[in-house]
Coordinates of C-alpha atoms and ligand atoms in Angstrom, one line a residue:
M636 CA -5.7 -23.6 15.1
L637 CA -8.7 -22.2 16.9
K638 CA -8.9 -18.5 17.7
P639 CA -9.3 -18.1 21.5
R640 CA -12.9 -17.2 22.4
A641 CA -14.5 -16.6 25.8
G642 CA -17.5 -18.8 26.4
T643 CA -19.3 -20.9 29.0
T644 CA -16.3 -23.2 29.3
R645 CA -13.5 -20.8 28.4
D646 CA -12.0 -17.5 29.6
L647 CA -9.9 -15.0 27.7
I648 CA -7.8 -12.0 28.8
D649 CA -5.9 -9.7 26.4
L650 CA -2.6 -8.6 27.7
D651 CA -2.6 -5.5 25.6
G652 CA -1.3 -2.2 27.0
L653 CA 2.1 -0.9 28.1
W654 CA 4.9 -3.4 28.5
A655 CA 8.4 -2.7 29.8
F656 CA 10.8 -2.6 26.8
A657 CA 14.5 -2.7 26.1
L658 CA 16.8 -3.4 23.2
S659 CA 19.1 -6.4 23.8
D660 CA 22.1 -4.0 24.0
D661 CA 20.5 -2.3 27.0
A662 CA 19.2 -5.5 28.7
P663 CA 20.9 -8.0 30.9
A664 CA 22.1 -11.3 29.3
E665 CA 19.1 -13.2 30.6
P666 CA 16.4 -10.5 30.8
W667 CA 13.7 -13.0 31.7
M668 CA 15.3 -13.8 35.1
S669 CA 14.2 -10.5 36.8
S670 CA 12.5 -7.2 36.2
L671 CA 13.7 -5.5 33.1
P672 CA 15.9 -2.6 34.2
T673 CA 14.3 0.0 32.0
S674 CA 11.9 3.0 32.2
V675 CA 10.9 2.6 28.6
E676 CA 7.3 1.5 28.1
M677 CA 6.0 0.1 24.8
P678 CA 2.5 -0.3 23.6
V679 CA 1.2 -3.7 22.6
P680 CA -0.1 -4.1 19.9
A681 CA 2.3 -1.9 17.9
S682 CA 5.5 -2.2 16.0
Y683 CA 8.2 -0.6 18.2
N684 CA 10.1 1.2 15.4
D685 CA 8.3 4.5 15.2
V686 CA 6.8 4.8 18.7
L687 CA 9.9 6.5 20.4
A688 CA 11.8 9.4 19.0
D689 CA 15.0 7.2 19.0
Q690 CA 17.0 6.3 16.0
R691 CA 18.6 3.3 17.8
V692 CA 15.2 1.8 18.4
H693 CA 14.0 2.6 14.9
D694 CA 17.0 1.0 13.2
H695 CA 17.7 -1.8 15.7
V696 CA 18.7 -5.2 14.3
G697 CA 18.4 -8.2 16.6
W698 CA 16.5 -9.0 19.8
V699 CA 14.3 -6.6 21.8
W700 CA 12.6 -7.5 25.1
Y701 CA 9.1 -6.9 26.3
Q702 CA 8.0 -7.7 29.9
R703 CA 5.0 -7.4 32.1
T704 CA 3.4 -9.1 35.0
V705 CA -0.1 -10.4 35.2
F706 CA -2.3 -11.9 37.9
V707 CA -3.7 -15.2 36.8
P708 CA -7.4 -15.0 37.8
R709 CA -8.4 -16.8 40.9
G710 CA -11.1 -18.8 39.2
W711 CA -8.7 -20.5 36.8
D712 CA -7.7 -23.3 39.1
G713 CA -8.1 -26.6 37.4
A714 CA -8.3 -25.1 33.9
R715 CA -5.8 -25.6 31.1
I716 CA -4.0 -22.2 30.7
V717 CA -2.6 -21.1 27.4
L718 CA -0.4 -18.1 26.5
R719 CA -0.8 -17.0 22.9
V720 CA 1.2 -14.5 20.9
E721 CA -0.7 -13.4 17.8
A722 CA 2.5 -12.4 16.0
A723 CA 6.1 -11.7 16.9
T724 CA 8.0 -10.2 14.0
H725 CA 10.0 -12.2 13.0
E726 CA 11.1 -14.6 15.8
G727 CA 9.6 -14.8 19.2
V728 CA 10.6 -16.5 22.5
V729 CA 8.4 -16.5 25.6
Y730 CA 9.4 -16.9 29.2
V731 CA 7.0 -17.4 32.1
D732 CA 9.0 -16.3 35.1
D733 CA 12.4 -18.0 34.6
T734 CA 11.3 -20.6 32.1
E735 CA 11.2 -20.6 28.4
V736 CA 7.8 -21.9 27.2
V737 CA 7.8 -21.5 23.5
R738 CA 9.9 -20.2 20.6
H739 CA 8.7 -19.5 17.1
V740 CA 10.1 -18.3 13.8
G741 CA 7.8 -16.5 11.3
G742 CA 6.6 -13.0 11.9
Y743 CA 2.9 -12.9 11.0
L744 CA 1.3 -16.0 12.4
P745 CA 0.3 -17.0 16.0
F746 CA 2.0 -19.4 18.4
E747 CA 1.1 -20.5 21.9
A748 CA 2.2 -22.5 24.9
D749 CA 0.3 -24.5 27.5
I750 CA 1.6 -22.9 30.7
T751 CA -0.7 -24.7 33.1
D752 CA 2.2 -26.2 35.1
R753 CA 4.0 -22.8 35.2
V754 CA 1.4 -20.7 36.9
T755 CA -1.0 -20.7 39.9
A756 CA -4.4 -19.3 39.8
G757 CA -4.6 -16.1 41.9
E758 CA -0.9 -15.4 41.8
E759 CA 1.2 -13.0 39.8
V760 CA 3.5 -14.2 37.0
R761 CA 6.2 -12.4 35.0
I762 CA 6.0 -12.7 31.2
T763 CA 9.0 -11.8 29.1
I764 CA 8.9 -11.9 25.4
G765 CA 12.0 -11.6 23.2
V766 CA 11.4 -10.6 19.6
N767 CA 14.1 -10.7 16.9
N768 CA 13.7 -8.9 13.5
E769 CA 16.6 -10.5 11.7
L770 CA 16.0 -11.9 8.2
T771 CA 18.3 -14.3 6.4
N772 CA 18.3 -16.3 3.2
E773 CA 16.5 -19.0 5.1
T774 CA 13.7 -17.0 6.6
I775 CA 10.4 -16.0 5.0
P776 CA 10.5 -13.3 4.0
P777 CA 14.3 -13.4 3.3
G778 CA 16.9 -10.8 3.9
A779 CA 20.5 -10.4 5.0
V780 CA 22.3 -8.7 7.9
T781 CA 25.5 -6.8 7.2
T782 CA 27.9 -5.1 9.5
G783 CA 29.3 -1.8 8.4
P784 CA 32.7 -0.3 9.1
D785 CA 31.1 1.5 12.0
G786 CA 30.3 -1.9 13.5
V787 CA 26.6 -1.2 13.2
R788 CA 24.5 -4.1 12.0
R789 CA 22.0 -3.3 9.2
Q790 CA 19.2 -5.3 7.8
M791 CA 18.9 -5.6 4.1
Y792 CA 15.7 -7.0 2.6
R793 CA 14.1 -7.3 -0.9
H794 CA 10.6 -6.4 -0.1
D795 CA 9.2 -2.9 -0.6
F796 CA 7.7 -2.2 2.8
Y797 CA 9.4 -1.3 6.0
N798 CA 10.6 -4.2 8.2
Y799 CA 8.5 -3.2 11.1
A800 CA 9.0 -5.4 14.1
G801 CA 7.8 -6.2 17.6
L802 CA 4.5 -7.3 19.0
A803 CA 2.1 -5.8 16.4
R804 CA -0.8 -8.0 17.5
S805 CA -2.4 -9.0 20.8
V806 CA -0.8 -11.2 23.4
R807 CA -3.5 -13.4 25.1
L808 CA -4.0 -15.6 28.1
Y809 CA -6.9 -18.0 27.8
T810 CA -8.3 -21.2 29.3
T811 CA -9.8 -24.3 28.0
P812 CA -11.1 -27.3 30.1
T813 CA -8.6 -30.2 30.2
V814 CA -10.8 -32.1 27.9
F815 CA -11.2 -29.7 25.0
V816 CA -11.9 -29.0 21.4
R817 CA -8.4 -28.6 20.0
D818 CA -9.4 -27.8 16.4
I819 CA -12.3 -27.7 14.0
T820 CA -12.0 -27.9 10.2
V821 CA -15.0 -26.8 8.2
V822 CA -15.3 -27.1 4.5
T823 CA -18.5 -25.9 2.8
D824 CA -20.1 -26.5 -0.5
V825 CA -23.3 -25.8 -2.3
D826 CA -25.4 -28.4 -4.2
A827 CA -28.3 -26.7 -5.9
L828 CA -30.3 -25.2 -2.9
T829 CA -28.6 -27.3 -0.3
G830 CA -25.7 -26.0 1.8
I831 CA -23.1 -28.7 2.7
V832 CA -21.0 -28.3 5.8
D833 CA -18.3 -30.9 6.3
V834 CA -17.0 -30.8 9.8
V835 CA -14.0 -32.5 11.5
V836 CA -13.4 -31.9 15.2
D837 CA -10.2 -32.7 16.9
A838 CA -11.0 -33.3 20.6
Q839 CA -8.2 -33.8 23.1
G840 CA -7.6 -34.8 26.6
G841 CA -10.2 -37.5 27.3
E842 CA -10.7 -41.1 26.5
P843 CA -12.6 -41.0 23.2
A844 CA -15.1 -43.5 24.6
D845 CA -16.1 -41.1 27.5
I846 CA -16.6 -38.1 25.4
V847 CA -19.6 -37.6 23.2
P848 CA -19.4 -34.8 20.7
R849 CA -22.4 -32.8 19.6
L850 CA -22.5 -30.5 16.6
T851 CA -25.3 -28.0 16.2
L852 CA -25.5 -25.6 13.3
T853 CA -27.8 -22.6 13.7
D854 CA -28.7 -19.8 11.3
A855 CA -28.3 -16.1 12.1
A856 CA -31.7 -16.1 13.8
G857 CA -30.5 -18.8 16.2
D858 CA -32.7 -21.6 14.7
V859 CA -31.1 -25.0 14.5
V860 CA -30.7 -26.1 10.9
A861 CA -28.6 -29.3 11.3
T862 CA -27.1 -31.5 14.1
A863 CA -24.8 -34.5 14.4
D864 CA -23.2 -36.6 17.1
E865 CA -19.9 -37.4 15.5
T866 CA -16.5 -35.7 15.4
A867 CA -16.5 -36.0 11.6
A868 CA -19.9 -35.3 10.0
R869 CA -21.6 -33.9 6.9
L870 CA -24.3 -31.4 7.8
E871 CA -26.8 -30.5 5.1
V872 CA -28.9 -27.4 5.1
A873 CA -31.9 -27.3 2.8
N874 CA -32.5 -23.9 1.2
A875 CA -29.4 -22.5 3.0
R876 CA -28.9 -18.8 3.0
L877 CA -25.3 -18.6 1.6
W878 CA -22.4 -16.4 2.5
Q879 CA -22.0 -14.1 -0.5
P880 CA -19.7 -11.3 -1.6
G881 CA -21.5 -8.2 -0.2
D882 CA -23.6 -10.3 2.2
G883 CA -21.5 -11.9 5.0
Y884 CA -24.3 -14.2 6.2
L885 CA -23.0 -16.4 8.9
H886 CA -24.3 -19.6 10.5
T887 CA -22.8 -20.7 13.9
L888 CA -21.4 -24.2 14.4
R889 CA -21.6 -25.1 18.1
V890 CA -19.2 -27.9 19.0
E891 CA -19.9 -29.4 22.4
L892 CA -18.1 -32.3 24.2
F893 CA -20.3 -34.2 26.6
D894 CA -19.2 -36.4 29.5
G895 CA -22.6 -37.9 30.4
D896 CA -25.0 -35.0 30.7
T897 CA -22.2 -32.5 31.4
V898 CA -20.9 -30.2 28.7
V899 CA -17.2 -30.3 29.3
D900 CA -16.2 -27.9 26.5
R901 CA -18.1 -25.8 24.0
Y902 CA -16.8 -23.7 21.1
D903 CA -18.9 -21.6 18.8
L904 CA -17.4 -21.2 15.3
P905 CA -18.9 -18.8 12.7
V906 CA -19.5 -20.6 9.4
G907 CA -20.2 -19.0 6.0
I908 CA -21.7 -21.6 3.6
R909 CA -20.3 -20.9 0.2
S910 CA -18.5 -22.7 -2.7
V911 CA -15.5 -21.5 -4.6
R912 CA -14.4 -23.0 -7.9
V913 CA -12.4 -22.2 -10.9
E914 CA -13.8 -23.3 -14.2
G915 CA -12.0 -22.4 -17.4
Q916 CA -11.4 -18.7 -17.3
R917 CA -14.0 -18.0 -14.6
F918 CA -13.7 -17.6 -10.9
L919 CA -17.0 -18.9 -9.4
I920 CA -18.4 -18.1 -5.9
N921 CA -21.6 -20.1 -5.3
G922 CA -21.5 -21.0 -8.9
E923 CA -21.6 -17.4 -10.1
P924 CA -18.8 -15.7 -11.9
F925 CA -17.1 -13.3 -9.5
Y926 CA -15.2 -10.2 -10.6
F927 CA -12.7 -8.9 -8.0
R928 CA -12.7 -5.1 -7.4
G929 CA -10.3 -3.8 -4.8
F930 CA -6.7 -3.5 -3.6
G931 CA -3.5 -5.0 -2.5
K932 CA -3.2 -3.6 1.0
H933 CA -0.7 -3.4 3.8
E934 CA -1.0 -3.4 7.5
D935 CA 0.6 0.1 7.9
S936 CA 0.0 3.4 9.6
A937 CA 1.8 6.2 11.2
V938 CA 3.3 5.6 14.7
R939 CA 2.0 2.1 15.2
G940 CA 3.6 0.7 12.0
K941 CA 2.0 -2.7 11.5
G942 CA 0.3 -2.6 14.9
H943 CA -3.3 -3.8 14.6
D944 CA -5.9 -1.1 15.4
D945 CA -9.6 -1.7 15.3
A946 CA -10.4 1.9 14.5
L947 CA -8.1 1.9 11.5
M948 CA -9.4 -1.5 10.4
V949 CA -13.0 -0.5 10.4
H950 CA -12.1 2.8 8.7
D951 CA -10.3 0.9 5.9
F952 CA -13.2 -1.4 5.4
A953 CA -15.6 1.7 5.3
L954 CA -13.4 3.3 2.7
M955 CA -13.4 0.2 0.6
K956 CA -17.2 0.0 0.9
W957 CA -17.5 3.7 -0.1
M958 CA -15.5 2.9 -3.2
G959 CA -17.5 -0.1 -4.2
A960 CA -14.6 -2.5 -3.6
N961 CA -15.5 -6.1 -2.9
S962 CA -12.1 -7.7 -2.2
F963 CA -8.5 -7.3 -1.3
R964 CA -5.3 -9.3 -1.1
T965 CA -3.4 -9.5 2.2
A966 CA -0.1 -8.4 0.5
H967 CA 2.5 -9.5 1.5
Y968 CA 1.8 -11.6 4.7
P969 CA -1.2 -12.9 6.7
Y970 CA -3.0 -10.0 8.5
D971 CA -4.3 -10.0 12.0
E972 CA -7.1 -12.5 12.2
A973 CA -9.5 -9.8 13.3
V974 CA -9.3 -8.5 9.7
L975 CA -10.6 -11.8 8.4
D976 CA -13.3 -12.0 11.0
Y977 CA -14.5 -8.6 9.9
A978 CA -14.3 -9.6 6.2
D979 CA -16.4 -12.7 7.0
R980 CA -19.1 -10.7 8.7
H981 CA -19.2 -8.1 6.0
G982 CA -19.0 -10.2 2.9
I983 CA -15.6 -8.9 1.7
V984 CA -13.6 -11.4 -0.4
V985 CA -10.0 -12.0 0.6
I986 CA -7.0 -13.5 -1.2
D987 CA -4.8 -14.7 1.7
E988 CA -1.0 -14.4 1.1
T989 CA 1.9 -16.0 2.8
P990 CA 4.9 -13.8 3.8
A991 CA 7.0 -15.2 0.9
V992 CA 8.0 -11.9 -0.8
G993 CA 11.4 -11.0 -2.2
L994 CA 12.4 -14.4 -3.5
N995 CA 13.7 -12.8 -6.6
L996 CA 17.3 -11.6 -7.3
G997 CA 16.4 -11.1 -11.0
L998 CA 14.5 -7.9 -10.4
G999 CA 16.7 -4.9 -11.0
G1000 CA 16.4 -1.4 -9.6
G1001 CA 16.6 0.1 -6.2
V1002 CA 13.3 -1.2 -4.9
H1003 CA 14.2 -4.8 -4.7
G1004 CA 18.0 -4.8 -4.8
G1005 CA 20.0 -7.2 -6.8
G1006 CA 19.4 -7.7 -10.5
G1007 CA 20.3 -10.5 -12.8
Q1008 CA 21.4 -13.2 -10.3
L1009 CA 19.8 -16.6 -9.8
S1010 CA 17.5 -16.9 -6.8
F1011 CA 16.9 -20.6 -6.3
T1012 CA 20.4 -21.9 -5.6
P1013 CA 22.0 -23.7 -2.6
E1014 CA 23.7 -20.4 -1.6
M1015 CA 20.5 -18.3 -1.9
F1016 CA 16.9 -19.5 -1.5
N1017 CA 17.5 -23.2 -0.8
D1018 CA 15.9 -26.2 0.8
R1019 CA 15.9 -24.6 4.2
T1020 CA 14.2 -21.5 2.8
R1021 CA 11.6 -23.8 1.3
D1022 CA 11.2 -25.5 4.7
A1023 CA 10.5 -22.1 6.3
H1024 CA 8.1 -21.4 3.4
A1025 CA 6.3 -24.7 3.9
Q1026 CA 6.0 -23.9 7.6
S1027 CA 4.4 -20.6 6.8
I1028 CA 1.9 -22.3 4.5
R1029 CA 1.0 -24.9 7.2
E1030 CA 0.5 -22.2 9.8
L1031 CA -1.5 -19.9 7.4
I1032 CA -3.9 -22.7 6.4
A1033 CA -4.2 -23.9 10.0
R1034 CA -5.2 -20.4 11.2
D1035 CA -7.4 -19.2 8.3
K1036 CA -8.9 -22.4 6.8
N1037 CA -12.4 -21.7 8.3
H1038 CA -12.8 -18.2 7.1
P1039 CA -15.4 -18.0 4.3
S1040 CA -14.0 -14.6 3.2
V1041 CA -10.8 -16.4 2.2
V1042 CA -11.4 -17.7 -1.3
M1043 CA -7.8 -18.3 -2.5
W1044 CA -4.3 -18.9 -1.1
C1045 CA -1.5 -16.8 -2.6
L1046 CA 1.7 -18.7 -2.0
L1047 CA 4.3 -16.2 -3.1
N1048 CA 4.6 -12.6 -4.3
E1049 CA 6.8 -12.0 -7.3
P1050 CA 9.3 -14.8 -7.1
D1051 CA 11.6 -15.4 -10.0
A1052 CA 9.5 -17.7 -12.1
T1053 CA 11.8 -17.7 -15.1
E1054 CA 14.6 -19.8 -13.5
D1055 CA 15.0 -23.5 -13.9
G1056 CA 15.3 -23.7 -10.1
S1057 CA 11.8 -22.2 -9.6
R1058 CA 9.8 -25.3 -10.4
P1059 CA 11.6 -27.7 -8.0
Y1060 CA 11.2 -24.9 -5.4
F1061 CA 7.5 -24.3 -6.1
Q1062 CA 6.2 -27.8 -6.8
P1063 CA 6.4 -29.3 -3.3
L1064 CA 4.8 -26.1 -1.8
V1065 CA 1.9 -26.3 -4.2
D1066 CA 1.5 -30.0 -3.4
L1067 CA 1.6 -29.2 0.3
A1068 CA -1.1 -26.5 0.0
R1069 CA -3.3 -28.7 -2.0
E1070 CA -3.0 -31.5 0.5
L1071 CA -3.8 -29.2 3.4
D1072 CA -6.7 -27.5 1.7
P1073 CA -8.1 -29.2 -1.5
S1074 CA -11.1 -26.8 -1.3
R1075 CA -9.5 -23.5 -2.3
P1076 CA -7.8 -22.4 -5.5
L1077 CA -4.1 -21.5 -5.4
T1078 CA -2.2 -18.7 -7.0
Y1079 CA 1.0 -16.7 -6.9
A1080 CA 1.5 -13.1 -7.9
N1081 CA 3.7 -12.9 -11.0
E1082 CA 6.1 -10.2 -11.9
F1083 CA 6.6 -8.8 -15.4
R1084 CA 9.8 -10.7 -16.4
A1085 CA 7.9 -14.0 -16.3
S1086 CA 5.4 -13.7 -19.1
F1087 CA 3.1 -16.3 -20.7
D1088 CA 5.9 -17.6 -22.9
N1089 CA 8.6 -18.1 -20.2
D1090 CA 6.9 -18.5 -16.8
R1091 CA 8.0 -22.0 -15.6
V1092 CA 5.4 -22.6 -12.8
V1093 CA 2.1 -20.9 -13.6
D1094 CA 0.5 -24.2 -14.8
L1095 CA 0.8 -25.5 -11.2
F1096 CA -1.7 -22.9 -10.1
D1097 CA -5.4 -22.3 -10.7
V1098 CA -5.5 -18.5 -11.2
I1099 CA -3.0 -16.3 -13.0
C1100 CA -2.3 -13.2 -10.8
L1101 CA -0.3 -10.5 -12.5
N1102 CA 1.5 -7.5 -11.1
R1103 CA 2.2 -5.0 -13.9
Y1104 CA 3.6 -1.5 -14.1
Y1105 CA 3.6 -0.5 -17.8
G1106 CA 3.4 3.2 -17.7
W1107 CA 5.3 3.4 -14.5
Y1108 CA 8.5 1.3 -14.2
Q1109 CA 8.3 0.7 -18.0
N1110 CA 7.1 3.2 -20.5
T1111 CA 7.1 5.9 -17.8
G1112 CA 4.8 8.7 -18.8
D1113 CA 3.5 6.9 -22.0
L1114 CA 0.1 5.5 -21.3
V1115 CA -0.6 4.8 -25.0
T1116 CA 2.3 2.4 -25.3
A1117 CA 1.6 1.1 -21.8
A1118 CA -2.0 0.2 -22.7
A1119 CA -0.9 -1.5 -25.9
R1120 CA 1.7 -3.6 -24.1
L1121 CA -0.7 -4.5 -21.4
E1122 CA -3.3 -5.6 -23.9
E1123 CA -0.9 -7.6 -25.9
E1124 CA 0.4 -9.4 -22.9
L1125 CA -3.0 -10.1 -21.4
R1126 CA -4.2 -11.5 -24.7
G1127 CA -1.1 -13.7 -24.7
W1128 CA -1.9 -15.1 -21.3
A1129 CA -5.6 -15.7 -22.2
R1130 CA -4.5 -17.5 -25.4
T1131 CA -2.0 -19.7 -23.7
Y1132 CA -3.8 -20.8 -20.5
D1133 CA -7.4 -21.7 -19.9
K1134 CA -7.3 -20.0 -16.5
P1135 CA -8.8 -16.8 -15.1
I1136 CA -6.5 -13.7 -15.0
L1137 CA -6.6 -11.4 -12.1
M1138 CA -4.6 -8.2 -12.0
T1139 CA -3.2 -8.2 -8.4
E1140 CA -1.0 -5.1 -8.8
Y1141 CA -1.0 -2.0 -11.1
G1142 CA -0.5 1.6 -10.0
T1143 CA 1.7 4.7 -9.9
D1144 CA 3.4 6.6 -7.1
T1145 CA 1.3 9.7 -6.6
V1146 CA 2.1 12.8 -4.5
A1147 CA -1.2 14.0 -3.0
G1148 CA -1.7 17.6 -4.0
L1149 CA 0.5 17.4 -7.1
H1150 CA -1.6 18.4 -10.1
S1151 CA -0.8 18.9 -13.7
V1152 CA -2.6 19.7 -17.0
L1153 CA 0.2 17.7 -18.7
V1154 CA 0.8 14.0 -18.7
Q1155 CA 2.9 14.1 -15.5
P1156 CA 4.0 11.0 -13.6
W1157 CA 3.6 11.5 -9.8
S1158 CA 0.6 13.8 -10.3
E1159 CA -2.9 12.8 -9.2
E1160 CA -4.2 13.1 -12.8
Y1161 CA -1.6 10.7 -14.0
Q1162 CA -2.6 8.0 -11.4
R1163 CA -6.2 8.5 -12.5
D1164 CA -5.4 8.3 -16.2
F1165 CA -3.2 5.3 -15.7
L1166 CA -6.0 3.4 -13.9
D1167 CA -8.5 4.4 -16.6
A1168 CA -6.1 3.2 -19.3
Y1169 CA -5.7 -0.2 -17.6
H1170 CA -9.4 -0.5 -17.0
A1171 CA -10.2 0.1 -20.7
V1172 CA -7.9 -2.9 -21.5
F1173 CA -9.4 -5.1 -18.8
D1174 CA -12.9 -4.4 -20.1
K1175 CA -11.9 -5.8 -23.5
I1176 CA -10.5 -9.1 -22.2
D1177 CA -13.0 -11.8 -21.1
A1178 CA -10.4 -13.8 -19.2
V1179 CA -9.7 -10.9 -16.8
V1180 CA -11.7 -11.7 -13.6
G1181 CA -10.6 -8.8 -11.5
E1182 CA -8.7 -5.7 -10.7
Q1183 CA -6.8 -5.0 -7.5
I1184 CA -4.9 -1.8 -7.5
W1185 CA -1.5 -1.3 -5.9
N1186 CA -2.1 0.1 -3.3
F1187 CA -5.0 1.0 -1.1
A1188 CA -3.0 3.5 0.9
D1189 CA 0.6 5.0 0.9
F1190 CA 2.8 2.9 3.1
Q1191 CA 6.3 3.1 4.7
T1192 CA 9.3 1.4 3.1
S1193 CA 13.0 1.3 3.8
A1194 CA 14.8 4.5 2.9
G1195 CA 15.7 4.7 -0.8
I1196 CA 16.2 7.2 -3.5
I1197 CA 13.0 6.2 -5.4
R1198 CA 10.9 6.3 -2.2
V1199 CA 10.1 9.7 -0.5
D1200 CA 9.0 8.7 3.0
G1201 CA 7.6 5.5 1.6
N1202 CA 5.7 4.1 -1.3
K1203 CA 3.1 6.6 -2.7
K1204 CA 1.0 4.3 -4.8
G1205 CA -1.9 4.6 -2.5
V1206 CA -5.3 5.6 -3.8
F1207 CA -5.5 7.1 -0.3
T1208 CA -2.7 8.8 1.6
R1209 CA -1.2 7.1 4.6
D1210 CA -3.7 9.0 6.8
R1211 CA -6.5 7.8 4.5
R1212 CA -7.4 10.9 2.5
P1213 CA -8.5 10.2 -1.0
K1214 CA -6.4 11.2 -4.0
A1215 CA -8.3 12.1 -7.2
S1216 CA -8.2 8.5 -8.4
A1217 CA -10.3 7.4 -5.4
H1218 CA -13.3 9.4 -6.8
A1219 CA -12.8 8.1 -10.3
L1220 CA -12.5 4.5 -9.1
R1221 CA -15.6 5.0 -6.9
A1222 CA -17.6 6.0 -10.0
R1223 CA -16.4 2.9 -11.9
W1224 CA -16.9 0.4 -9.0
T1225 CA -20.1 1.7 -7.6
A1226 CA -21.6 1.6 -11.1
A1227 CA -20.5 -2.1 -11.4
E1228 CA -21.9 -2.8 -8.0
A1229 CA -25.2 -1.2 -8.9
T1230 CA -25.7 -3.2 -12.1
G1231 CA -24.5 -6.3 -10.4
S1232 CA -22.1 -6.7 -13.2
E1233 CA -19.5 -9.1 -11.7
T1234 CA -18.0 -10.0 -15.0
S1235 CA -16.1 -7.8 -17.4
Ligands
LIG1478 C1 5.7 -4.9 -6.7 C2 5.7 -5.5 -5.4 C3 5.2 -4.5 -4.3 C4 5.8 -3.2 -4.5 C5 5.4 -2.7 -5.9 C6 6.0 -1.2 -6.1 O1 5.0 -6.7 -5.3 O2 5.5 -5.0 -3.0 O3 5.5 -2.2 -3.5 O4 6.0 -3.5 -6.8 O5 7.1 -1.1 -6.7 O6 6.8 -5.3 -7.4 O7 5.3 -0.3 -5.8

């Protein structure tokens, strides 16, 4: 699925700004049929929950409505006109004037509709978007809606981040010609000094015989390095400058469709030439062992919730660079595509995760709810859940397959991998991901109850990703025992599987400004010492290929007695101020960066 881009044959308008907004309770039954009777205005992109000082809006469960009008530019006559919603969390429905044009379930990936027949160039059109935040057993992520004695509906969910909702990413109107490049798939590899770029173009709208494709690959200086006149071609670049961690070198693939001498469509795709492979206990990028240093993150900030914001994005990347981080995981859902574009350009390595978080009733404690029940049953996470999950994998790979920064797909976060039912649930999803993208390794983030001796699914994957909290949820305050348990477990994994091990979560809730000379959980010193203790263990175990701390920054969660205005495991506060551990980590990571020591 191509990202909309303006170019010589295409136009693009972002419909960002203030939209009329109403909760379904305050809106007419068919809000798309006329102007929304509301004075409330809501910014797009932003989650709606924290923008107004209104508890009803904050806690609302169900549909909300956004509406605005837009003039379709006069010059768009004859073009194919598409309306695209980058994300509607978790279900979206779009009306153009009185007509429904598209409906989509899944809160973190784009969907679009060809609205050419619904609009007239030069005239105004009314766009109404309904967004529903309800989660059920059969959505990804899952949840359940309950109705209390007060008649109020409440959303329960098993993930540890606030269920922000609304239009948190851009809404766009764009054109293509009627004969157009519908999709491009690029897979790169490296053979000695030669860069290999396999390209498949999906062209639509014309008789194939009339349309002649032309592929032109240029380097960053604009010099042509390879060409082809096929829709499926292998381009080879001698002495190619590669995309590398820390050096986001990009080529450009120009795809043109010719009718005679006329270029009917043109699309320029950034391409990073690189290879990714797993060999034994090594994760290789361009044939070199890569050691991941970085974070699990969230799209989260005050007021805008999960709303994408370029200033915040650039700042987060700047802080990661300041620390010497080289990578992050898009916990626990795909992020705005602008984040991947930025990572591509700046050589930051990304583990791209589906929204499949919370498929685990076995986890006890207030964070996740439940405890001790089976997850993969017809009554809980069943075939329909898996269908929704498969859909999220299809859409994720369709959107992100061409990003060089994405080196691995993470198919789930902390599912129950100890149950008999887990394997039949996982296997078809792993098969699907491998079929859709044979070029990237697969992983899932494992929780502590499924260890090397009882995890039923890890052999299906290429990399073992572990989330561990010895010294926090277990052995609280005892870093000596925590380190010993961690070491014993990591050695067990390394002994049992010939696969790389990546720590995708470890960390402690830390109140910025709380200091202690004692071993004091929640203090800044405890977070620092906890991370030090983990790092000393990682440095002893060869199979460990990376460390991604939970979390980059403090983030909002649902209300709960073990969360004080959210999860405080950030190395930065929610407003991005460093805790003591940020400085300690910076010392470790910038030293590793300086020596180029990418292996432990
Ligand atoms: C892990 C989850 C993550 C939580 C974290 C925590 O993967 O989403 O936020 O624990 O408890 O289990 O802080």
